[in-house]
Each structure stands twice: as C-alpha cells, then as structure tokens.
XYZ file of C-alpha atoms in Angstrom:
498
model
C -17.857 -8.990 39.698
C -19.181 -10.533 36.112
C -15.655 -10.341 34.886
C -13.626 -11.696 37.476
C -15.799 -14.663 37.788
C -15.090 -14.759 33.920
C -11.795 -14.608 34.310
C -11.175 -17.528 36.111
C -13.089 -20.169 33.470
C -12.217 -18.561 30.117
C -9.193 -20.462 28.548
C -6.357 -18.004 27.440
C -7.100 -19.757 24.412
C -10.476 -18.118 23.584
C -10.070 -15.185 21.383
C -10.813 -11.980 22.997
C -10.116 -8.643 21.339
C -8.015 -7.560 24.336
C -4.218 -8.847 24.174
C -1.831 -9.630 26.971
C 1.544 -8.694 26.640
C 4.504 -10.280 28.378
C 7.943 -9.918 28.565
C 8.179 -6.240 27.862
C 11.915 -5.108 28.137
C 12.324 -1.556 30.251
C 12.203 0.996 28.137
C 9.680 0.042 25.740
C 7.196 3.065 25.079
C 3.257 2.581 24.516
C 3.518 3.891 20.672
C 6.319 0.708 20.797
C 3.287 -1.689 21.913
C 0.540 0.374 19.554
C 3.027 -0.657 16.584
C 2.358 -4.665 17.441
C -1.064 -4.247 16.260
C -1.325 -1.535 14.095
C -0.887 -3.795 10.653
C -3.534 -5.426 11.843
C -6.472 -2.614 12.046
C -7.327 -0.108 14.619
C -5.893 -0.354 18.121
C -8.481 1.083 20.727
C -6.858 1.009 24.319
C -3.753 0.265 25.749
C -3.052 -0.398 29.005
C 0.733 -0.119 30.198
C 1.742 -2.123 33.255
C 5.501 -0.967 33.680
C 6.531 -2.674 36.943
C 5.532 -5.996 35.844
C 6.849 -5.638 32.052
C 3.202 -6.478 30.631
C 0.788 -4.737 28.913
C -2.861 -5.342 27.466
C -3.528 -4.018 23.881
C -7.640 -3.587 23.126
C -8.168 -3.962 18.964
C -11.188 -2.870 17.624
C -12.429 -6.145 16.389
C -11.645 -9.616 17.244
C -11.034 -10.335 13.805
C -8.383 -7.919 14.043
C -7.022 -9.353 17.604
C -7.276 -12.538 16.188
C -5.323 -11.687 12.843
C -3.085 -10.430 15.517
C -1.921 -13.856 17.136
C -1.639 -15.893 14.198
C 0.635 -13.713 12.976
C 2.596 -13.462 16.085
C 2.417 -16.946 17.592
C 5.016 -18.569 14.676
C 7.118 -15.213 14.564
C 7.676 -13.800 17.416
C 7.777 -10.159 18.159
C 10.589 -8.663 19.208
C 10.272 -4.914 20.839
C 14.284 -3.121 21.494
C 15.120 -6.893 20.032
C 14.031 -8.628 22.858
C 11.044 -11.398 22.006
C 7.908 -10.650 23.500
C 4.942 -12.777 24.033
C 1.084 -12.622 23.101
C -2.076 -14.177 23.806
C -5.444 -13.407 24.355
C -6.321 -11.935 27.851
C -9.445 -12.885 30.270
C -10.796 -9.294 29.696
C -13.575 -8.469 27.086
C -12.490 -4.906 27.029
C -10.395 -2.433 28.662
C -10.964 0.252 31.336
C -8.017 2.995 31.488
C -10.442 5.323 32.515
C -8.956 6.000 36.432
C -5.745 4.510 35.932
C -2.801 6.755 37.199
C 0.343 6.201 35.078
C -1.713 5.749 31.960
C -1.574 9.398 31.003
C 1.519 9.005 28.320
C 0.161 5.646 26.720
C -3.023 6.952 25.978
C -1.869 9.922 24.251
C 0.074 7.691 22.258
C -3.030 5.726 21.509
C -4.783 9.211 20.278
C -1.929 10.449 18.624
C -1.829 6.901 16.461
C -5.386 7.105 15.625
C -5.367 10.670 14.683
C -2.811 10.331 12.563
C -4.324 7.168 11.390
C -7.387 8.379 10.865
C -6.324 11.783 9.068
C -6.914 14.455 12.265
C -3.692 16.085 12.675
C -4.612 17.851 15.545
C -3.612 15.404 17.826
C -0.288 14.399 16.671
C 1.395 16.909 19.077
C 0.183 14.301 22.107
C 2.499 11.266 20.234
C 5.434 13.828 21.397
C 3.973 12.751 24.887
C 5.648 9.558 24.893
C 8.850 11.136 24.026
C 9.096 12.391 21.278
C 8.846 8.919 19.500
C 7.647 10.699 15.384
C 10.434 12.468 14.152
C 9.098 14.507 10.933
C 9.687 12.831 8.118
C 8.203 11.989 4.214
C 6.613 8.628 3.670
C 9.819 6.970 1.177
C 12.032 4.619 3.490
C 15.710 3.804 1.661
C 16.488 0.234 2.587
C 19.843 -1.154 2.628
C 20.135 -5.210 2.978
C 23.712 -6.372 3.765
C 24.989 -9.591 3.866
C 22.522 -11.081 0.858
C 22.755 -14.412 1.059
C 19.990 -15.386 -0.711
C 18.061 -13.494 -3.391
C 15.923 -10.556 -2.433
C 13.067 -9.846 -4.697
C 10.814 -7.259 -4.968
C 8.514 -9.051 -3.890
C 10.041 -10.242 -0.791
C 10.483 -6.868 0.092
C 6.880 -6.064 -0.614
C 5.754 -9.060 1.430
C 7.343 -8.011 3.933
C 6.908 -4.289 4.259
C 3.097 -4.639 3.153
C 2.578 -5.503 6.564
C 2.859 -1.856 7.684
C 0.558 -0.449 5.594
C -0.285 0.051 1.764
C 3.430 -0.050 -0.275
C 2.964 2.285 -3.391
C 6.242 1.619 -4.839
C 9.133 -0.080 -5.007
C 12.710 0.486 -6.938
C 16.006 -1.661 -6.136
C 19.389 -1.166 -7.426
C 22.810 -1.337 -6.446
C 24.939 1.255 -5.228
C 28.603 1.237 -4.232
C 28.511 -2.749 -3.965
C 25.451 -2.598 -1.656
C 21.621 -3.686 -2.263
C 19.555 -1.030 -1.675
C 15.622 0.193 -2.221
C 13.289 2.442 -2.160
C 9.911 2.338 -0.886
C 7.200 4.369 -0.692
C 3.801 4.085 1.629
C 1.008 5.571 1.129
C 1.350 7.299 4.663
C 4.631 8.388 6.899
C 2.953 6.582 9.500
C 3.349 3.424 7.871
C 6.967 4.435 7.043
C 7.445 5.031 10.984
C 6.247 1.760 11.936
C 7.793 -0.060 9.217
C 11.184 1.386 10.304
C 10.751 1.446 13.991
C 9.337 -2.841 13.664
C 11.913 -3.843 10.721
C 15.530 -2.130 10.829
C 18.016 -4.420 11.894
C 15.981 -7.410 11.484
C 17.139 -10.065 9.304
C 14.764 -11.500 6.326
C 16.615 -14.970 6.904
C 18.505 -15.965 9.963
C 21.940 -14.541 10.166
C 21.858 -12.802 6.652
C 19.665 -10.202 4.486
C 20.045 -7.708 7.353
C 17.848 -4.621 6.420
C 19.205 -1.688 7.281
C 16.612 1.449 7.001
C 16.268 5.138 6.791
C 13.958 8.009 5.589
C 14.747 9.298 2.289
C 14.894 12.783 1.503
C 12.609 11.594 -1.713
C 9.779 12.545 -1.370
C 7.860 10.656 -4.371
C 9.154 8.085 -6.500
C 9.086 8.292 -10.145
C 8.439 4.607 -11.763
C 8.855 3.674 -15.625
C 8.437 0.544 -15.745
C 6.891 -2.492 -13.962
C 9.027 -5.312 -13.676
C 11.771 -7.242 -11.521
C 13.244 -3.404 -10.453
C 10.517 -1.523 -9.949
C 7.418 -1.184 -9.360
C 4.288 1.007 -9.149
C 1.309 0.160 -7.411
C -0.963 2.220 -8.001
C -0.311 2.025 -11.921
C -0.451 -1.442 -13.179
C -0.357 -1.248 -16.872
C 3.140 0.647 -16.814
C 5.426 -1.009 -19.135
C 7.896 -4.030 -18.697
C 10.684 -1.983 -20.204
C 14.063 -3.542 -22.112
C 16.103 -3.684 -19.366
C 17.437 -0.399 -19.111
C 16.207 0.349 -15.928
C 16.101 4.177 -15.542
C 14.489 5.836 -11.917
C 13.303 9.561 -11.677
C 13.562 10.048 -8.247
C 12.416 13.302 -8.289
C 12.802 15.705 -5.289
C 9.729 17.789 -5.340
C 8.547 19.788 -2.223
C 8.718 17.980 1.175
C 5.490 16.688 2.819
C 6.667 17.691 6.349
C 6.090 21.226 6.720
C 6.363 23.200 10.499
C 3.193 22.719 11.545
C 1.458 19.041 10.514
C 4.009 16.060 11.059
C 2.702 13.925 8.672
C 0.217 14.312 5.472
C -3.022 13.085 5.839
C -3.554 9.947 4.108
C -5.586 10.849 1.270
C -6.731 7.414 -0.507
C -10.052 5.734 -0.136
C -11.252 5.916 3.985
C -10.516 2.808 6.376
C -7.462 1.669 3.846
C -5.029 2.953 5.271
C -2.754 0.743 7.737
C -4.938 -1.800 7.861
C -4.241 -3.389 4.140
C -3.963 -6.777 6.208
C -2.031 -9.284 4.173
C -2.102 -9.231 0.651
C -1.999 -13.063 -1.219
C -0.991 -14.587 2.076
C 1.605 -12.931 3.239
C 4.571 -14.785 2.956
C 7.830 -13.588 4.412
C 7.705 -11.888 7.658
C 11.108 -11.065 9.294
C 13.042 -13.660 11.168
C 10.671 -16.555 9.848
C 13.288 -18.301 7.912
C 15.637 -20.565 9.587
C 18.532 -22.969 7.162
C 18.175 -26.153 7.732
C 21.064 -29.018 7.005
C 20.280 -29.436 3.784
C 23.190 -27.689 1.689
C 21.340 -24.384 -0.510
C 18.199 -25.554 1.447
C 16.564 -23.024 3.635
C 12.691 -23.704 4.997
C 10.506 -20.840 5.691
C 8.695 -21.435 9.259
C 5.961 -19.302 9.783
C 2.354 -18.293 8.016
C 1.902 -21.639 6.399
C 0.549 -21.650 2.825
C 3.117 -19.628 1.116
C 4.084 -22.995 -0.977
C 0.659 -22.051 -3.194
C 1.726 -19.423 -6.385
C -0.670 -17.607 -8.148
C 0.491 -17.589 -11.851
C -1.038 -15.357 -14.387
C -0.772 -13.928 -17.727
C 0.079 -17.805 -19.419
C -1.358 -18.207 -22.658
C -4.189 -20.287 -22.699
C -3.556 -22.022 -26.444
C -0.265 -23.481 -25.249
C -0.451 -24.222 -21.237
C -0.742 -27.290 -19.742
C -0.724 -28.920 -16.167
C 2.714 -31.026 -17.306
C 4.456 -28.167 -18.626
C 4.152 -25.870 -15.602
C 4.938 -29.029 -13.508
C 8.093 -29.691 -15.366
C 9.192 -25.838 -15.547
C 8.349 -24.987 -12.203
C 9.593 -28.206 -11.221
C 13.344 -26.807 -11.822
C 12.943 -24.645 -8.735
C 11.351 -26.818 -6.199
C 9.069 -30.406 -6.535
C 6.140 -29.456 -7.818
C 2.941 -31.066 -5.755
C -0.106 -29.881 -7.598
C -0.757 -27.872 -10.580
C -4.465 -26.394 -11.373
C -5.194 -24.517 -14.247
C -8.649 -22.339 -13.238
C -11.820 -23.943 -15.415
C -13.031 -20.622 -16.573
C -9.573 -18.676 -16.601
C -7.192 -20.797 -18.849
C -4.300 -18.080 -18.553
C -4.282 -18.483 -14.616
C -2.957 -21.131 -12.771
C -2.079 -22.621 -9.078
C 1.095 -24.034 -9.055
C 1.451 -25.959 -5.004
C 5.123 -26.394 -4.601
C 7.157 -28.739 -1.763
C 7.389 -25.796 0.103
C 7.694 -22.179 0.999
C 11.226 -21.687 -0.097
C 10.957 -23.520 -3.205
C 7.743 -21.467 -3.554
C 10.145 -18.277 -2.961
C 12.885 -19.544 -5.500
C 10.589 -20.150 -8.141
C 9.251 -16.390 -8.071
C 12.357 -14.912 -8.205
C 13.247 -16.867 -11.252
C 10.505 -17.337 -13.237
C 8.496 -14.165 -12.594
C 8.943 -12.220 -15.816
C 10.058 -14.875 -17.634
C 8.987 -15.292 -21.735
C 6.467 -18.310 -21.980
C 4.527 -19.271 -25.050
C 4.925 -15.011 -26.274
C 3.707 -14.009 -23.134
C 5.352 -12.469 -19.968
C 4.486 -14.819 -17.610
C 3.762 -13.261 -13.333
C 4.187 -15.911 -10.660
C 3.398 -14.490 -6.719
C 2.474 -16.223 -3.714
C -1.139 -17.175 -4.026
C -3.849 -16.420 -0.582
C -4.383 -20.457 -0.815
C -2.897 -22.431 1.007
C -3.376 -25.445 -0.858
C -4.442 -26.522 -4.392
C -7.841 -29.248 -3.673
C -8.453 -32.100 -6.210
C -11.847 -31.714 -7.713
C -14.569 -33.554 -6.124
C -15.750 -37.623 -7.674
C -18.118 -36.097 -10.843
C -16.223 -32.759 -10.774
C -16.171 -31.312 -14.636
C -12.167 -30.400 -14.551
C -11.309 -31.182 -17.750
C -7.871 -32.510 -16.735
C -7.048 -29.268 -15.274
C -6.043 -30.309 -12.225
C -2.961 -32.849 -11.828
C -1.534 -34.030 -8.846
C 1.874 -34.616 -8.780
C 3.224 -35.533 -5.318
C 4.330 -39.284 -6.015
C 5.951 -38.003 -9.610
C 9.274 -39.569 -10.475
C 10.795 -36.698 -11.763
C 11.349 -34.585 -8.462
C 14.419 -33.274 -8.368
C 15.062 -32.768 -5.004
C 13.729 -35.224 -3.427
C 17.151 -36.331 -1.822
C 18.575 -33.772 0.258
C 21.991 -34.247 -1.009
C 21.437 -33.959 -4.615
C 23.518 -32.359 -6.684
C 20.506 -30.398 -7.965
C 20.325 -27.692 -5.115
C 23.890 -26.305 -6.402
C 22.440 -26.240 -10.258
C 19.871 -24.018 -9.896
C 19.995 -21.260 -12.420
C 18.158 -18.701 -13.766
C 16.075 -19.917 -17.179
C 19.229 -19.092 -19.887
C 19.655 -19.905 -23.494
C 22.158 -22.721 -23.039
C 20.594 -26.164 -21.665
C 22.362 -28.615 -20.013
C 21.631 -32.193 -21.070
C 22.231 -34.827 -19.166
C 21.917 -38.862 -19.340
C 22.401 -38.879 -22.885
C 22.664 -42.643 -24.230
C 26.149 -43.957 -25.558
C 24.316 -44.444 -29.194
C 22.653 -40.906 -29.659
C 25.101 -38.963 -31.302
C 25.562 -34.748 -31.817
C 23.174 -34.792 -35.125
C 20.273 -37.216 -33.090
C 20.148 -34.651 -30.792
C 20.234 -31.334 -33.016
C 17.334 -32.917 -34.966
C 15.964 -33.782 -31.777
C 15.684 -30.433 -30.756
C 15.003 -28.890 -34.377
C 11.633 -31.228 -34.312
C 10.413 -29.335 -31.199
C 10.951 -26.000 -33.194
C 14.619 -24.273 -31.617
C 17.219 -23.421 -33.378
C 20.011 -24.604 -32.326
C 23.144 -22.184 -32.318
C 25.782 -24.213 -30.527
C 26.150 -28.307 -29.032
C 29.200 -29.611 -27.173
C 29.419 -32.656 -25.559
C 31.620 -32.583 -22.185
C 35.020 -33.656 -22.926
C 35.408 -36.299 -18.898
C 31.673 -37.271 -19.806
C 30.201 -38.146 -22.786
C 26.648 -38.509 -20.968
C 26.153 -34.897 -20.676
C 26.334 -31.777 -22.883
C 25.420 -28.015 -23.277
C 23.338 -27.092 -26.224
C 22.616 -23.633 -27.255
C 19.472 -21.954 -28.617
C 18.249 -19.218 -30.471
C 16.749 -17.450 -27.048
C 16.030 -17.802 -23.409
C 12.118 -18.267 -24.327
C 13.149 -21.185 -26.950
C 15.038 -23.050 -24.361
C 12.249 -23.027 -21.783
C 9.814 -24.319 -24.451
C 12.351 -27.464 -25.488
C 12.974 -27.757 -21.363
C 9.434 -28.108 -20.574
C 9.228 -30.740 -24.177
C 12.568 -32.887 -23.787
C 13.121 -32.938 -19.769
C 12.900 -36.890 -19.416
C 12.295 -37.380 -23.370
C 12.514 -41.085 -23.940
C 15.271 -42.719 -26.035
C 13.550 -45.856 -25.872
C 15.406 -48.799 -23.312
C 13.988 -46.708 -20.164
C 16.863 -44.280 -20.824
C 15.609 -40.665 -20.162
C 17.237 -37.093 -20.852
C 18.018 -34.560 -18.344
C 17.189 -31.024 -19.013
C 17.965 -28.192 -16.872
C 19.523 -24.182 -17.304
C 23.106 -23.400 -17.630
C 25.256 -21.171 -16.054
C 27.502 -21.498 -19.245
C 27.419 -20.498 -22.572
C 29.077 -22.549 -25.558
C-alpha cells in the first residue's frame, strides 16, 4: 500500500536506485540489460517485463544508479543497436521473489555477480539465458576502420575503461588497418566491453570499432608511451621509437571446467573502476558540426579540462602553455598548482580541442622533460578567490587576442600539425629581412639549420631548427613577437621540411 501511494507523488526525477527501462527491442536477454549497469558497480535485481519491452534494473547504491543516468541521459544506450531509454523508477527496491517468467533473468543476475565477485560456481546459470559467455581470455583485438580522426591510446582507454579496469594497451598497424590490443583485468569485462562496444562508432559515421577475443592471453609491454601501454607498471620506459610487442602466448586462462579466471586484484575493484579523470569519450558522443575539421564532443561535459604533468617547474609558465596549447584549440584558462609547479590545468574551448591537444602534445619534449597531457576529473579551472595567494599562477585567457580559431572558417583548422622541427612564420614585415630573423631566432637560443621565404608571398616563410623540442621553445617565445608598428609574427608547425 506504502509504495503505491508513493508512486503516484515521487517525480521520475528523484533518484531511486531502481531503473526503468524502456524501449527494449525483442530479443534482448537479461545479461543484455545487467551489462547497462555493470560499469557502474554492482547490479542487485532485475526485473524483465518482455511483453511490454521494459525492464527495471535494482543497483546496489544510489550512487551507483545515479552514476548510471548521467552517463546515459547525453549518450544513449543502444541494446541489438536500437536506443533505449532510462530513468529512475517510482520503486525503492525490487521484489522478483514470486514472479513467474523471471527464472532466466535472475540467473543471469547470479551468474554476473558470481563471476563478478570471484565464485565460479555459478557461472553455469549465465548459460541459462542462452548461452550468452562464450569461454574466452580477458585480451580483446580491436580493429577501427574508417579513421577519420586520430585514435589515441587514450581514447581507446577512455573509452573501454568503462567496462572495467584496462591493464594494457598496444596499437599498431597491420595490413593497412588500425588495430589494438587490450587487456582487462577480468574476461568479464572483456565480455561486456565487446558485447556494449563492437560496431559502435567513436565519432559519428567513422572510427567504427570492430572487436574480437584474442587468442593472447597476456600482453607483453616495453615501453610506455603513444603505442603502448602498461598499467599496472608505470615507470616502464618511453623507448626510442622502435616500438617492439611480445605478445606472448602462454597457457590459456579458459580451461574445461571454470569459464573465466577469478579476478585476482585488490576486492570490490573489479568492474566497478567508475570513470577514471572524467571520462571523456564514450561511444557515439561525438557528432561534426559545420565547421570544416571541427567536430564537438556532446556528452559528459568537462572533458575540455587537461591534466598536464611532468613540466619542469624552472621553465613553465601560464603564457607558454597558453600559447603552445593554444595551437590545438583556444586556450581559456591555464593554472599552474601552488604547491606542484610541474603540474598544470590547462581549460581548453572545448572537448575536441581538449582531445586534439592530447594526441599531439602528449609525449612531446618541453624544457628536457617529457611532458603527459590527459583529460583532467575537473571540469573547469576556478580563478582564485579576492586575497587568494596565487602567485600569478592562474591566468585567464578567454578574451585573449591570439585565439586561433575563433572564426569558424579560418584557415587554421586545416594547419594543424603535429609539433615538427620546421616552423612556419607568418606576417613577417616587408623590412625584416632573412638575417633579422635568423638572429631573431639565434637570441632565443635555436639553431637554425634552414630559412626560406615563400617564393608568391614574401610575408611568410619556413625556418628550420636544430630539433622538434627547439622549435616548440622559439614557438611558445616568438608566436606574436613584436616588430614594433603593431606588426606581429605568426608561429605555428609545419608539415614541410626545407
């Protein structure tokens, strides 16, 4: 009686732990429904309603429920790709207890947990539903055709980190395709992840992941960089550049009798890791907008906030990451943290830019260190309080002059390249002649190894230096260096060499 008088006065907009379900396409098994909110923590009833093509999912906390349907109302779900629509239900909890029909969802439910939660015993009752766990390893080989834009690593880990804890990662291409290989700390994860993500598209109408179990049973990493990457193992070297992978095949996990190994790392970690720094791409969230080379990410906001780290504290300033990072987006707000001088917040226009920076300047030389730039958990960078000791630290640049792509027709979204030795200069006065600018450059400490001005325009010119890390210095010096008369140089990367 309680709860249907309840039911009538909540608002479906009061969070509940107990999830409605609608628009469930024919077909779609309970373990299907479990997967929805198994990234999220532990799913404790389920409650199948066939006929009507609904279903209520109970989570163990309302944190969890919540987590749940902020996730889910910007992106949303799609079970045997049709969408599929959450919200909070009226009840508090569920009742399954009587309920005929119910039999086959519930062992799905105990399957899930026991699996989740190490028993193995109970696996045999997922086969209840079908036969939905094939046996398989934990290492998932991902194909992505169609690769519009850039896939990162950690795009990939983004996005697969929603499934459960990603151990490692190692891309490559083979026979013209992008491809990777990931490993979870559980099959389980693996399952979901493939059964949620394959045939989804990163962005809309390209990156189209295509994915399989391995027979890899471990991956062998070297080296932590743009590649690969372990983990569990974060001092591994950066490596030269010769990326080598031991893949190794060593002795399955799946044996006859357990389908899956039991996940053996610290209790209550396993699938639900959550988000990790904010969790930026999910699939489908990114739609291209008019803008030529201009895609916006809709979705989680806050994944215009980077987290950079590893900057050398001597050398950094607020400018210099607003002018560098500023290449790759229009840079908002820069804070460098008071008691951490190599770490920094860099707020970008938004999520895309965000995105573009990473996947150029993660890695990159800066002041002799190797500079790491991921999406930060904040989603904004705050301006320090009236009295605030900041010590300058914090900048905001939102009004700045110097965006570069502020107009959505600028040339500047087709010149984006990765940092490279050879600068292009731009808006170079009539007056300033080949030596001006060699000694120009020389007084800011590169060496300069080639100049040529272009032969239809005498404002612009490539110069080249002595290395990638010398032209990023002189970028982030002589980007709108005065030559008195309110005449200002242009600095950006080339694509060429001299």
């Amino acid at each position: 009686n309680e709860k249907k008088k309840g039911k009538g006065n909540r608002s479906p907009y009061s969070p509940s732990r107990v999830l409605h379900i609608r628009h469930i396409p024919s077909g779609v098994t309970g373990a299907d429904v479990i997967s929805l909110g198994l990234p999220f923590g532990k799913v404790t009833n389920l409650l199948m309603l066939r006929g009507k093509g609904q279903a209520f999912l109970e989570m163990a906390s309302i944190d969890a429920a919540v987590s749940m349907v902020n996730y889910y109302t910007p992106t949303v779900p799609h079970l045997h790709n049709q969408p599929v629509y959450i919200q909070y239900s009226n009840y508090k909890e569920l009742r399954t207890d009587n309920q005929h029909n119910q039999a086959r969802p519930q062992a799905a439910l105990q399957g899930v947990n026991a699996v989740q939660h190490g028993n193995l015993g109970i696996t045999s009752a997922l086969t209840a539903e079908g036969g939905v766990l094939p046996s398989h390893g934990s290492v998932l080989r991902i194909i992505v055709e169609n690769v519009f834009y850039p896939v990162t690593l950690d795009v990939l880990y983004q996005i697969f980190s929603k499934f459960g804890f990603v151990m490692k990662i190692v891309m490559f291409h083979k026979n013209n395709q992008f491809q990777a290989l990931l490993q979870y700390a559980d099959a389980m994860n693996a399952y979901y992840a493939k059964m949620s993500l394959d045939g989804r598209s990163i962005y809309t109408g390209c990156c189209t992941l295509h994915i399989d179990f391995s027979k890899l049973t471990n991956l062998t990493v070297k080296y932590n960089n743009d590649k690969s990457r372990d983990f569990t193992c974060i001092d591994l070297p950066f490596g030269d550049g010769q990326r080598t992978v031991d893949t190794s095949l060593s002795t399955p996990f799946a044996t006859q009798n357990t389908i899956f190994p039991s996940y053996t790392g610290p209790p209550g970690f396993a699938p639900a890791v959550g988000f990790p720094q904010g969790a930026a791409l999910g699939p489908l969230m990114v739609t291209t907008s008019a803008a030529p080379g201009h895609t916006t990410i809709s979705g989680i906001p806050g994944n215009s906030v980077l987290l950079v780290s590893n900057l050398n504290p001597e050398a950094i300033t607020p400018y210099g990451l607003f002018i560098l990072f500023g290449v790759y987006g229009d840079v908002h707000r820069v804070k460098i943290m008071f008691k951490k001088r190599g770490i920094a917040l860099v707020q970008m226009a938004d999520a895309t830019q965000a995105q573009l920076a990473i996947n150029y300047l993660n890695g990159q030389r800066l002041y002799g260190r190797v500079m790491h730039a991921t999406l930060s958990k904040y989603q904004t960078i705050q301006l320090p309080r009236e009295g605030q000791e900041d010590k300058g630290l914090t900048k905001d640049y939102s009004n700045s002059p110097l965006h570069r792509f502020k107009n959505p027709c600028s040339k500047n979204f087709q010149n984006i390249f990765p940092p490279s030795a050879t600068l292009h200069l731009s808006n170079i006065p009539l007056s300033i002649t080949v030596d001006d600018l060699k000694t120009l450059f020389t007084s800011k400490g590169s060496t300069v190894k080639g100049f040529k001005f272009f032969q239809k325009d005498c404002k612009m010119a490539l110069i080249q230096l002595g290395s990638v890390e010398e032209a990023v210095h002189a970028l982030i010096e002589l980007h709108n260096h005065d030559f008195g008369e309110n005449q200002h140089l242009r600095v950006s990367f080339s694509k060429s060499s001299i």
